[in-house]
XYZ file of C-alpha atoms in Angstrom:
216
model
C -71.862 -14.627 -28.963
C -70.321 -17.644 -27.288
C -72.159 -20.913 -27.730
C -73.029 -21.698 -24.126
C -76.021 -23.201 -22.328
C -78.577 -20.657 -21.127
C -78.112 -21.423 -17.426
C -74.315 -21.218 -17.695
C -74.557 -17.961 -19.624
C -76.756 -16.389 -16.974
C -74.460 -17.642 -14.214
C -71.597 -16.097 -16.141
C -73.383 -12.757 -16.180
C -73.792 -12.812 -12.433
C -70.086 -12.033 -12.217
C -70.816 -8.577 -13.563
C -72.547 -7.736 -10.319
C -71.441 -9.944 -7.470
C -68.457 -11.820 -6.139
C -70.046 -15.255 -6.355
C -71.917 -16.887 -9.232
C -73.354 -19.997 -7.574
C -75.828 -20.302 -4.666
C -73.791 -20.278 -1.472
C -74.251 -21.786 1.972
C -73.934 -19.713 5.146
C -70.349 -20.854 5.700
C -69.397 -20.013 2.122
C -71.023 -16.598 2.422
C -68.897 -15.927 5.489
C -65.825 -16.806 3.444
C -66.918 -14.392 0.735
C -67.418 -11.597 3.252
C -64.096 -12.443 4.884
C -62.348 -12.195 1.515
C -64.058 -8.913 0.706
C -63.201 -7.549 4.145
C -59.537 -8.324 3.585
C -59.513 -7.187 -0.033
C -61.298 -3.876 0.605
C -60.268 -3.299 4.222
C -63.901 -3.180 5.374
C -64.852 -2.017 8.833
C -67.046 -4.288 10.974
C -70.059 -2.135 10.144
C -69.300 -2.244 6.423
C -68.859 -6.022 6.498
C -72.313 -6.458 8.043
C -73.868 -4.064 5.537
C -72.190 -5.757 2.577
C -73.297 -9.200 3.755
C -76.909 -8.035 4.084
C -76.729 -6.501 0.613
C -75.208 -9.643 -0.921
C -77.808 -11.935 0.644
C -80.614 -9.806 -0.787
C -78.878 -9.565 -4.154
C -78.524 -13.333 -4.322
C -82.184 -13.823 -3.431
C -83.253 -11.398 -6.158
C -80.931 -13.068 -8.668
C -82.246 -16.532 -7.837
C -85.772 -15.213 -8.325
C -84.950 -14.040 -11.851
C -83.237 -17.322 -12.742
C -86.097 -19.457 -11.432
C -88.675 -17.287 -13.163
C -87.106 -17.694 -16.583
C -85.987 -21.297 -16.190
C -89.655 -22.192 -15.810
C -90.422 -20.746 -19.235
C -90.561 -23.042 -22.250
C -88.811 -20.480 -24.439
C -87.040 -17.960 -22.178
C -86.713 -14.410 -23.433
C -82.946 -14.119 -23.039
C -82.922 -10.402 -23.806
C -85.527 -9.639 -21.147
C -83.764 -11.857 -18.642
C -80.426 -10.160 -19.196
C -82.129 -6.787 -18.833
C -83.529 -7.837 -15.445
C -80.124 -9.127 -14.361
C -78.487 -5.888 -15.441
C -81.039 -3.869 -13.455
C -80.301 -5.970 -10.368
C -76.578 -5.486 -10.930
C -76.957 -1.728 -11.301
C -79.077 -1.424 -8.142
C -76.632 -3.636 -6.256
C -73.739 -1.438 -7.278
C -75.582 1.758 -6.358
C -76.282 0.372 -2.905
C -72.704 -0.849 -2.597
C -71.421 2.648 -3.341
C -73.366 3.971 -0.349
C -71.459 1.521 1.870
C -67.941 1.721 0.430
C -65.607 4.652 0.055
C -64.621 5.672 -3.482
C -61.242 3.940 -3.146
C -62.898 0.770 -1.838
C -65.439 0.756 -4.644
C -62.733 1.284 -7.274
C -60.813 -1.625 -5.745
C -63.960 -3.736 -5.892
C -64.461 -2.997 -9.605
C -60.809 -3.761 -10.295
C -61.120 -7.108 -8.528
C -64.286 -7.945 -10.485
C -62.436 -7.182 -13.712
C -59.612 -9.493 -12.656
C -62.108 -12.262 -11.885
C -63.730 -11.806 -15.283
C -60.393 -11.801 -17.090
C -59.303 -14.997 -15.365
C -62.631 -16.657 -16.122
C -62.619 -15.759 -19.809
C -58.957 -16.728 -20.110
C -59.880 -20.160 -18.752
C -62.665 -20.401 -21.310
C -60.313 -19.293 -24.084
C -57.752 -21.890 -23.036
C -60.370 -24.647 -23.200
C -61.404 -23.541 -26.669
C -57.841 -23.330 -27.903
C -56.963 -26.726 -26.472
C -59.667 -28.215 -28.694
C -57.809 -27.035 -31.795
C -54.203 -26.986 -30.568
C -53.144 -30.160 -32.350
C -55.060 -29.498 -35.567
C -53.696 -25.951 -35.802
C -50.196 -27.074 -34.781
C -50.042 -24.551 -31.941
C -46.978 -24.709 -29.724
C -47.253 -24.375 -25.954
C -45.617 -20.942 -26.206
C -48.177 -19.842 -28.793
C -50.982 -21.152 -26.618
C -49.699 -19.128 -23.672
C -49.668 -15.980 -25.815
C -53.046 -16.612 -27.418
C -55.033 -17.290 -24.250
C -55.129 -13.647 -22.988
C -55.747 -12.363 -26.535
C -58.745 -14.611 -27.151
C -59.916 -14.291 -23.538
C -59.906 -10.503 -23.704
C -61.882 -10.606 -26.937
C -64.495 -12.868 -25.355
C -64.739 -10.668 -22.265
C -65.196 -7.458 -24.241
C -67.804 -9.088 -26.484
C -69.888 -10.421 -23.593
C -69.609 -7.116 -21.718
C -70.810 -5.189 -24.778
C -73.742 -7.527 -25.418
C -74.658 -7.615 -21.730
C -74.793 -3.849 -21.415
C -76.979 -3.514 -24.522
C -79.279 -6.544 -24.231
C -83.013 -6.216 -23.611
C -85.417 -3.601 -24.894
C -85.501 -1.961 -28.301
C -82.345 -0.558 -29.840
C -82.377 2.415 -32.175
C -80.729 2.079 -35.579
C -77.816 4.374 -34.573
C -77.315 2.266 -31.420
C -77.277 -0.958 -33.445
C -74.722 0.537 -35.816
C -72.574 1.633 -32.872
C -72.704 -1.866 -31.346
C -71.842 -3.439 -34.691
C -68.830 -1.149 -35.067
C -67.710 -1.950 -31.527
C -67.930 -5.697 -32.192
C -65.913 -5.307 -35.385
C -63.309 -3.296 -33.478
C -63.013 -6.051 -30.856
C -62.665 -8.654 -33.590
C -60.054 -6.549 -35.386
C -58.004 -6.086 -32.207
C -58.124 -9.805 -31.468
C -57.125 -10.633 -35.022
C -54.165 -8.248 -34.876
C -53.000 -9.903 -31.671
C -53.274 -13.364 -33.203
C -51.332 -12.267 -36.279
C -48.435 -11.372 -33.986
C -48.409 -14.914 -32.609
C -49.351 -17.246 -35.470
C -47.725 -17.822 -38.828
C -49.796 -17.092 -41.972
C -50.240 -20.839 -42.528
C -51.445 -21.317 -38.949
C -53.874 -18.420 -39.278
C -55.321 -19.943 -42.422
C -55.616 -23.310 -40.694
C -57.157 -21.671 -37.623
C -59.784 -19.943 -39.786
C -60.611 -23.210 -41.532
C -61.070 -25.024 -38.215
C -63.280 -22.277 -36.788
C -65.424 -22.260 -39.937
C -65.771 -26.037 -39.733
C -66.879 -25.756 -36.107
C -69.344 -23.007 -37.043
C -70.932 -25.153 -39.729
C -71.109 -28.124 -37.367
C -73.035 -26.010 -34.844
C -75.456 -24.847 -37.537
C -76.099 -28.437 -38.621
C -77.032 -29.402 -35.055
C -79.828 -26.823 -34.928
């Protein structure tokens, strides 16, 4: 999993359920509703219902975050499970407000937001090694969506399966899925990088991995 601070990781997961990931003021909430109204062609009644639902969702989400931030050693798995339950309930309620086409459009927009966010994260990571790995700007442009997609799929998989006990067959299935994601990302990188660059990239990533272990 990505090395990321607990609070930032939880905020990241909020995107799996709602449009916004940070606490919003009344004016900002109106902007969110306005954007959703335009994006999904909401009626006035739907806009009011969605706003009420979002306000409650945000309050519930803040409650989970505050609850676990007050713990000395937060149970990340349990916290993610609670967040996923909130997300699932939010989506069920949202489906009672939106038409099927509107809901499909909503999910598509959420996927676009996630892709953009993980691409930004991938770009930051790649920029850290661009010079050492001798990556050209063209290679960087090609690598960003490859690495970003791998990160997104990994976080989605872990998010959906976090919390609670996993059976052995389920663990094996998750492990196979993670290896498949890694294999797909590797294949994409091999189409962009030279063999020497790939070897250098692997060496840099291993060095970073060891550095993180030494900090623990």
